[in-house]
mmCIF file of C-alpha atoms in Angstrom:
data_model
loop_
_atom_site.group_PDB
_atom_site.id
_atom_site.type_symbol
_atom_site.label_atom_id
_atom_site.label_comp_id
_atom_site.label_asym_id
_atom_site.label_seq_id
_atom_site.Cartn_x
_atom_site.Cartn_y
_atom_site.Cartn_z
ATOM 1 C CA MET A 305 -33.105 -47.418 43.561
ATOM 2 C CA GLN A 306 -33.769 -48.589 47.283
ATOM 3 C CA CYS A 307 -34.231 -45.941 49.228
ATOM 4 C CA SER A 308 -34.260 -46.274 53.696
ATOM 5 C CA TYR A 309 -35.365 -43.825 55.887
ATOM 6 C CA ASP A 310 -32.420 -42.135 57.997
ATOM 7 C CA ASN A 311 -33.327 -41.679 61.796
ATOM 8 C CA LYS A 312 -34.983 -38.161 61.285
ATOM 9 C CA GLY A 313 -38.004 -39.899 58.230
ATOM 10 C CA ASN A 314 -35.848 -38.495 55.436
ATOM 11 C CA SER A 315 -36.630 -40.558 52.386
ATOM 12 C CA VAL A 316 -32.124 -41.199 51.338
ATOM 13 C CA PRO A 317 -30.767 -43.812 48.713
ATOM 14 C CA THR A 318 -29.630 -47.159 50.605
ATOM 15 C CA ILE A 319 -26.719 -46.449 49.332
ATOM 16 C CA LEU A 320 -25.893 -42.769 50.175
ATOM 17 C CA LEU A 321 -26.511 -44.513 54.018
ATOM 18 C CA MET A 322 -24.230 -46.840 53.886
ATOM 19 C CA MET A 323 -21.571 -44.494 52.591
ATOM 20 C CA GLN A 324 -22.132 -42.098 55.512
ATOM 21 C CA LYS A 325 -21.729 -45.688 58.296
ATOM 22 C CA ARG A 326 -18.650 -46.735 56.717
ATOM 23 C CA LEU A 327 -17.148 -42.986 56.639
ATOM 24 C CA TYR A 328 -17.818 -42.991 60.380
ATOM 25 C CA SER A 329 -16.691 -46.241 61.381
ATOM 26 C CA GLY A 330 -13.137 -45.639 59.190
ATOM 27 C CA GLY A 331 -12.415 -42.195 61.350
ATOM 28 C CA GLY A 332 -13.592 -39.887 58.578
ATOM 29 C CA LEU A 333 -14.980 -37.342 60.788
ATOM 30 C CA LYS A 334 -11.754 -36.645 62.221
ATOM 31 C CA ALA A 335 -9.918 -37.276 58.918
ATOM 32 C CA GLU A 336 -7.550 -33.615 57.919
ATOM 33 C CA GLY A 337 -9.452 -31.860 55.206
ATOM 34 C CA ILE A 338 -12.391 -34.252 53.942
ATOM 35 C CA PHE A 339 -14.427 -33.488 51.453
ATOM 36 C CA ARG A 340 -11.359 -31.616 50.652
ATOM 37 C CA ILE A 341 -8.392 -33.539 49.628
ATOM 38 C CA ASN A 342 -9.121 -36.036 46.766
ATOM 39 C CA ALA A 343 -8.282 -39.300 46.524
ATOM 40 C CA GLU A 344 -6.948 -41.592 43.604
ATOM 41 C CA ASN A 345 -8.847 -41.761 41.104
ATOM 42 C CA SER A 346 -7.458 -44.904 39.905
ATOM 43 C CA GLN A 347 -9.509 -46.312 44.284
ATOM 44 C CA GLU A 348 -12.326 -44.544 42.997
ATOM 45 C CA GLU A 349 -12.821 -45.828 39.919
ATOM 46 C CA ARG A 350 -12.222 -48.973 41.577
ATOM 47 C CA VAL A 351 -15.020 -48.317 43.972
ATOM 48 C CA ARG A 352 -17.221 -47.361 41.401
ATOM 49 C CA ASP A 353 -17.969 -50.244 40.535
ATOM 50 C CA GLN A 354 -18.870 -51.984 43.337
ATOM 51 C CA LEU A 355 -21.535 -49.265 44.160
ATOM 52 C CA ASN A 356 -22.834 -49.450 40.804
ATOM 53 C CA LYS A 357 -23.961 -53.454 42.373
ATOM 54 C CA GLY A 358 -24.819 -52.358 45.735
ATOM 55 C CA VAL A 359 -21.574 -52.468 47.457
ATOM 56 C CA VAL A 360 -19.336 -51.016 50.064
ATOM 57 C CA PRO A 361 -16.181 -52.252 49.671
ATOM 58 C CA HIS A 362 -13.924 -53.145 52.830
ATOM 59 C CA GLY A 363 -10.735 -50.981 52.574
ATOM 60 C CA ILE A 364 -11.524 -47.747 50.820
ATOM 61 C CA ASP A 365 -9.910 -44.090 51.484
ATOM 62 C CA VAL A 366 -11.907 -42.384 53.496
ATOM 63 C CA HIS A 367 -11.421 -39.382 51.697
ATOM 64 C CA CYS A 368 -12.529 -41.646 48.426
ATOM 65 C CA LEU A 369 -15.458 -41.703 50.453
ATOM 66 C CA ALA A 370 -16.337 -38.492 51.212
ATOM 67 C CA GLY A 371 -15.837 -37.211 47.264
ATOM 68 C CA LEU A 372 -17.976 -39.863 46.122
ATOM 69 C CA ILE A 373 -20.948 -38.823 48.341
ATOM 70 C CA LYS A 374 -20.567 -34.987 46.597
ATOM 71 C CA ALA A 375 -19.719 -36.740 43.487
ATOM 72 C CA TRP A 376 -23.441 -38.538 43.578
ATOM 73 C CA PHE A 377 -25.034 -34.918 44.370
ATOM 74 C CA ARG A 378 -23.546 -33.392 41.468
ATOM 75 C CA GLU A 379 -23.851 -36.041 39.298
ATOM 76 C CA LEU A 380 -27.975 -35.500 39.810
ATOM 77 C CA PRO A 381 -29.795 -34.711 36.312
ATOM 78 C CA SER A 382 -31.313 -31.751 38.707
ATOM 79 C CA ARG A 383 -29.055 -31.172 41.332
ATOM 80 C CA VAL A 384 -30.824 -31.020 45.298
ATOM 81 C CA LEU A 385 -30.086 -26.508 44.971
ATOM 82 C CA ASP A 386 -31.441 -26.338 40.748
ATOM 83 C CA PRO A 387 -34.882 -25.400 42.191
ATOM 84 C CA LEU A 388 -34.163 -22.133 43.919
ATOM 85 C CA THR A 389 -32.619 -19.323 41.930
ATOM 86 C CA PRO A 390 -30.241 -16.937 42.752
ATOM 87 C CA GLU A 391 -31.956 -14.452 43.158
ATOM 88 C CA GLN A 392 -34.398 -16.602 45.781
ATOM 89 C CA VAL A 393 -30.838 -17.167 47.168
ATOM 90 C CA LEU A 394 -28.941 -13.776 47.697
ATOM 91 C CA ARG A 395 -32.076 -12.576 49.276
ATOM 92 C CA CYS A 396 -31.685 -14.975 52.331
ATOM 93 C CA ASN A 397 -29.322 -12.221 55.232
ATOM 94 C CA THR A 398 -30.354 -14.379 58.339
ATOM 95 C CA GLU A 399 -31.059 -18.375 59.684
ATOM 96 C CA ASP A 400 -35.022 -17.425 59.280
ATOM 97 C CA ASP A 401 -34.716 -16.469 55.653
ATOM 98 C CA CYS A 402 -32.545 -19.560 55.225
ATOM 99 C CA THR A 403 -34.795 -21.636 56.956
ATOM 100 C CA ARG A 404 -37.923 -20.512 55.158
ATOM 101 C CA LEU A 405 -36.161 -20.958 52.259
ATOM 102 C CA VAL A 406 -36.002 -24.445 52.050
ATOM 103 C CA LYS A 407 -39.262 -24.853 52.842
ATOM 104 C CA THR A 408 -40.514 -24.090 49.241
ATOM 105 C CA LEU A 409 -38.256 -27.370 48.427
ATOM 106 C CA PRO A 410 -39.784 -30.163 46.964
ATOM 107 C CA PRO A 411 -40.452 -32.529 49.322
ATOM 108 C CA THR A 412 -37.872 -35.466 47.919
ATOM 109 C CA GLU A 413 -34.952 -33.046 47.524
ATOM 110 C CA ALA A 414 -36.086 -31.146 51.036
ATOM 111 C CA SER A 415 -35.112 -34.792 52.565
ATOM 112 C CA LEU A 416 -31.988 -34.802 50.125
ATOM 113 C CA LEU A 417 -30.770 -31.568 51.894
ATOM 114 C CA ASP A 418 -31.640 -31.996 54.925
ATOM 115 C CA TRP A 419 -29.765 -35.332 55.359
ATOM 116 C CA ALA A 420 -26.196 -33.485 54.188
ATOM 117 C CA ILE A 421 -26.732 -30.365 55.571
ATOM 118 C CA ASN A 422 -26.603 -32.636 58.893
ATOM 119 C CA LEU A 423 -23.835 -34.798 57.435
ATOM 120 C CA MET A 424 -21.524 -31.607 56.785
ATOM 121 C CA ALA A 425 -22.524 -31.230 60.805
ATOM 122 C CA ASP A 426 -20.964 -33.776 61.876
ATOM 123 C CA VAL A 427 -18.205 -32.606 59.977
ATOM 124 C CA ALA A 428 -17.710 -29.077 61.494
ATOM 125 C CA GLN A 429 -18.860 -30.437 64.935
ATOM 126 C CA ASN A 430 -15.417 -32.373 64.250
ATOM 127 C CA GLU A 431 -13.752 -29.653 63.440
ATOM 128 C CA GLN A 432 -10.608 -29.986 66.247
ATOM 129 C CA HIS A 433 -9.142 -32.432 63.982
ATOM 130 C CA ASN A 434 -10.231 -32.744 60.503
ATOM 131 C CA LYS A 435 -10.008 -28.716 60.454
ATOM 132 C CA MET A 436 -12.792 -28.461 58.239
ATOM 133 C CA ASN A 437 -15.606 -26.029 59.618
ATOM 134 C CA ALA A 438 -19.075 -25.509 59.188
ATOM 135 C CA ARG A 439 -17.573 -23.060 56.275
ATOM 136 C CA ASN A 440 -14.895 -25.448 55.243
ATOM 137 C CA ILE A 441 -17.710 -27.957 54.057
ATOM 138 C CA ALA A 442 -19.775 -25.685 52.689
ATOM 139 C CA MET A 443 -17.461 -24.861 50.312
ATOM 140 C CA VAL A 444 -16.581 -27.753 49.178
ATOM 141 C CA PHE A 445 -20.361 -28.759 48.815
ATOM 142 C CA ALA A 446 -21.379 -25.692 47.186
ATOM 143 C CA PRO A 447 -20.871 -26.553 43.996
ATOM 144 C CA ASN A 448 -22.049 -29.760 44.228
ATOM 145 C CA MET A 449 -25.683 -28.872 45.117
ATOM 146 C CA THR A 450 -26.285 -26.561 41.963
ATOM 147 C CA GLU A 451 -25.701 -26.027 38.703
ATOM 148 C CA MET A 452 -25.500 -22.770 36.008
ATOM 149 C CA ALA A 453 -24.042 -23.179 32.588
ATOM 150 C CA ASP A 454 -22.021 -19.802 32.565
ATOM 151 C CA PRO A 455 -19.063 -20.414 34.624
ATOM 152 C CA LEU A 456 -18.551 -16.427 35.775
ATOM 153 C CA THR A 457 -22.852 -16.152 37.201
ATOM 154 C CA ALA A 458 -21.856 -20.018 38.347
ATOM 155 C CA LEU A 459 -19.226 -19.111 40.570
ATOM 156 C CA ILE A 460 -20.878 -15.948 42.505
ATOM 157 C CA HIS A 461 -23.858 -18.634 43.098
ATOM 158 C CA ALA A 462 -21.376 -21.014 44.595
ATOM 159 C CA VAL A 463 -20.339 -18.237 47.244
ATOM 160 C CA GLN A 464 -24.043 -17.076 47.327
ATOM 161 C CA VAL A 465 -24.673 -21.278 47.557
ATOM 162 C CA MET A 466 -21.587 -21.322 50.243
ATOM 163 C CA ASN A 467 -23.263 -18.906 52.298
ATOM 164 C CA PHE A 468 -26.983 -20.177 53.095
ATOM 165 C CA LEU A 469 -25.519 -23.528 53.498
ATOM 166 C CA LYS A 470 -23.141 -22.486 56.178
ATOM 167 C CA THR A 471 -26.192 -20.262 57.641
ATOM 168 C CA LEU A 472 -27.692 -23.901 58.012
ATOM 169 C CA ILE A 473 -24.546 -25.945 58.817
ATOM 170 C CA LEU A 474 -24.690 -23.830 62.700
ATOM 171 C CA LYS A 475 -28.071 -23.847 63.373
ATOM 172 C CA ILE A 476 -28.279 -27.714 63.169
ATOM 173 C CA LEU A 477 -24.514 -26.993 65.414
ATOM 174 C CA ARG A 478 -26.825 -24.741 67.943
ATOM 175 C CA GLU A 479 -29.664 -26.737 67.922
ATOM 176 C CA ARG A 480 -27.448 -29.340 69.226
ATOM 177 C CA GLU A 481 -25.479 -27.730 71.808
ATOM 178 C CA GLU A 482 -29.038 -26.568 73.432
ATOM 179 C CA SER A 483 -30.376 -29.553 73.380
ATOM 180 C CA ALA A 484 -26.762 -30.908 75.587
ATOM 181 C CA ALA A 485 -26.706 -28.272 77.203
ATOM 182 C CA GLU A 486 -30.876 -28.785 78.749
ATOM 183 C CA ALA A 487 -30.648 -32.347 78.992
ATOM 184 C CA THR A 488 -27.802 -31.493 81.895
ATOM 185 C CA LEU A 489 -29.635 -29.041 83.230
ATOM 186 C CA HIS A 490 -32.638 -31.677 83.911
ATOM 187 C CA SER A 491 -30.166 -35.003 83.949
ATOM 188 C CA PRO A 492 -27.153 -34.196 85.652
ATOM 189 C CA SER A 493 -25.989 -37.586 86.055
ATOM 190 C CA SER A 494 -27.028 -38.993 82.781
ATOM 191 C CA LYS A 495 -24.508 -38.168 79.959
ATOM 192 C CA SER A 496 -25.326 -35.581 77.464
ATOM 193 C CA PRO A 497 -26.561 -36.712 74.192
ATOM 194 C CA ASN A 498 -24.760 -36.540 71.162
ATOM 195 C CA HIS A 499 -25.684 -36.241 67.768
ATOM 196 C CA ASN A 500 -25.735 -40.154 66.931
ATOM 197 C CA SER A 501 -28.757 -39.564 68.841
ATOM 198 C CA ASP A 502 -32.443 -40.258 67.781
ATOM 199 C CA THR A 503 -32.315 -36.550 68.404
ATOM 200 C CA VAL A 504 -34.056 -34.966 65.449
ATOM 201 C CA TYR A 505 -32.306 -31.744 63.858
ATOM 202 C CA SER A 506 -34.145 -30.622 61.489
ATOM 203 C CA PHE A 507 -33.418 -26.805 59.706
ATOM 204 C CA MET A 508 -37.171 -27.343 58.155
ATOM 205 C CA GLY A 509 -38.522 -27.806 61.312
ATOM 206 C CA GLU A 510 -40.477 -30.726 60.583
ATOM 207 C CA SER A 511 -39.676 -34.147 58.772
ATOM 208 C CA PHE A 512 -40.767 -34.468 55.267
ATOM 209 C CA GLY A 513 -39.338 -37.952 54.383
ATOM 210 C CA GLN A 514 -42.875 -39.349 55.609
ATOM 211 C CA ASN A 515 -44.577 -38.422 52.562
ATOM 212 C CA LEU A 516 -42.033 -39.676 50.210
ATOM 213 C CA ASN A 517 -42.332 -41.613 46.953
ATOM 214 C CA THR A 518 -38.774 -41.229 46.025
ATOM 215 C CA CYS A 519 -35.216 -40.634 46.987
ATOM 216 C CA ALA A 520 -33.761 -38.849 44.270
ATOM 217 C CA PRO A 521 -34.768 -35.166 42.186
ATOM 218 C CA LYS A 522 -36.541 -36.245 39.467
ATOM 219 C CA GLY A 523 -35.381 -36.206 36.278
ATOM 220 C CA PRO A 524 -35.586 -37.721 32.633
ATOM 221 C CA VAL A 525 -33.035 -40.869 33.318
ATOM 222 C CA ASP A 526 -33.154 -44.635 33.339
ATOM 223 C CA ASP A 527 -30.192 -45.678 34.427
ATOM 224 C CA ILE A 528 -29.099 -44.965 37.676
ATOM 225 C CA SER A 529 -25.562 -46.189 38.269
ATOM 226 C CA PHE A 530 -22.156 -44.793 38.353
ATOM 227 C CA ARG A 531 -20.634 -43.721 35.879
ATOM 228 C CA THR A 532 -17.296 -45.957 35.168
ATOM 229 C CA THR A 533 -15.143 -42.956 35.485
ATOM 230 C CA SER A 534 -14.694 -39.317 36.868
ATOM 231 C CA SER A 535 -13.486 -38.185 34.136
ATOM 232 C CA ASP A 536 -16.818 -37.675 32.846
ATOM 233 C CA SER A 537 -17.596 -35.191 35.144
ATOM 234 C CA PRO A 538 -14.067 -32.646 34.278
ATOM 235 C CA LYS A 539 -16.895 -29.102 34.519
ATOM 236 C CA ALA A 540 -17.991 -30.231 38.170
ATOM 237 C CA ASP A 541 -13.937 -30.554 39.148
ATOM 238 C CA ILE A 542 -13.366 -27.394 37.610
ATOM 239 C CA ASP A 543 -15.669 -25.979 39.195
ATOM 240 C CA GLU A 544 -14.533 -26.673 42.483
ATOM 241 C CA LYS A 545 -11.610 -25.881 41.901
ATOM 242 C CA LEU A 546 -11.596 -22.059 40.904
ATOM 243 C CA TRP A 547 -13.392 -20.838 44.097
ATOM 244 C CA CYS A 548 -11.847 -23.756 46.972
ATOM 245 C CA SER A 549 -9.142 -22.659 49.288
ATOM 246 C CA PRO A 550 -5.915 -24.768 49.254
ATOM 247 C CA VAL A 551 -6.513 -28.843 50.726
ATOM 248 C CA LEU A 552 -5.901 -28.000 54.368
ATOM 249 C CA SER A 553 -2.652 -29.737 55.521
ATOM 250 C CA ASP A 554 -12.064 -49.576 55.418
ATOM 251 C CA GLY A 555 -15.285 -53.999 54.015
ATOM 252 C CA GLU A 556 -18.205 -55.639 51.843
ATOM 253 C CA ASP A 557 -22.165 -54.733 52.804
ATOM 254 C CA GLU A 558 -25.099 -55.557 50.392
ATOM 255 C CA LEU A 559 -27.889 -52.705 50.112
ATOM 256 C CA GLU A 560 -30.314 -54.357 52.824
ATOM 257 C CA SER A 561 -33.283 -55.874 52.288
ATOM 258 C CA ASN A 562 -35.934 -54.004 54.381
ATOM 259 C CA SER A 563 -34.843 -50.789 52.355
ATOM 260 C CA HIS A 564 -38.120 -49.024 52.477
ATOM 261 C CA SER A 565 -38.763 -49.116 48.659
ATOM 262 C CA SER A 566 -37.186 -50.412 45.800
ATOM 263 C CA MET A 567 -37.843 -48.868 42.884
ATOM 264 C CA SER A 568 -38.004 -49.139 38.996
ATOM 265 C CA THR A 569 -35.610 -47.510 36.646
ATOM 266 C CA LYS A 570 -38.392 -46.473 34.566
ATOM 267 C CA SER A 571 -40.876 -44.587 36.874
ATOM 268 C CA ALA A 572 -41.115 -41.391 36.235
ATOM 269 C CA GLU A 573 -40.575 -40.668 39.960
ATOM 270 C CA ALA A 574 -37.440 -42.330 40.439
ATOM 271 C CA VAL A 575 -34.809 -40.793 39.317
ATOM 272 C CA GLN A 576 -30.969 -40.670 39.506
ATOM 273 C CA PRO A 577 -27.703 -39.435 38.012
ATOM 274 C CA PRO A 578 -26.928 -39.491 34.415
ATOM 275 C CA GLY A 579 -25.232 -42.962 34.428
ATOM 276 C CA VAL A 580 -24.464 -42.818 37.890
ATOM 277 C CA SER A 581 -25.713 -43.050 41.534
ATOM 278 C CA VAL A 582 -22.590 -41.330 43.481
ATOM 279 C CA GLU A 583 -18.881 -40.031 42.789
#
């Protein structure tokens, strides 16, 4: 699996960065209900086949891209927040509590979470257009970030995870506003920086990416391709529908050759979702 560094130094699968870039350039941040509205299954299956070949095809519906990004996290053998116990998440009552808890995550999970939180913050920052505030985007991501066997327990824990994610998103948004205000104060003649600048915002307070040897959580998997159909993970879809409120009312790029590493599927450190890299 090829990995690249994002602009914060996090080691992230290159295919995720490619999908993020296409999502943004396709106007996904302003699409109403982004990450909440599901794309047609037929298109998603076609796109999965292309992604397995390292290609993000042109003309993809932004809702399809958003769904596949969520699916990548959902289909990991060990989800990003699985190292945290429900009790630990439940005890997070403040922003500082959440920040301290994130620092206990293994480096790989911390980097992936940092990337995901900034993605969610980008979405929430365009709430005026997409109708997705911090709570809404946290709600649709939460079931994909952790997994529990018992449905009732999973539902309760998902609500706690939603609040945890929402707190981290709001922290990033606040830091962006403070940074923009400070830049305007000290340089009134220049444009205020936006969230796409090189400014680093991190709920972790430091970059974990520089020390990573892998860019996906560890797990007993050798195959690192997308599942061929979305029907392989029905439980996850049910989890989202159980507690998410109703839905609120585009070329081909090959994997970049300058990715910082190409991981062997036989490596014990390199892991992708079973039979899938994304969804």
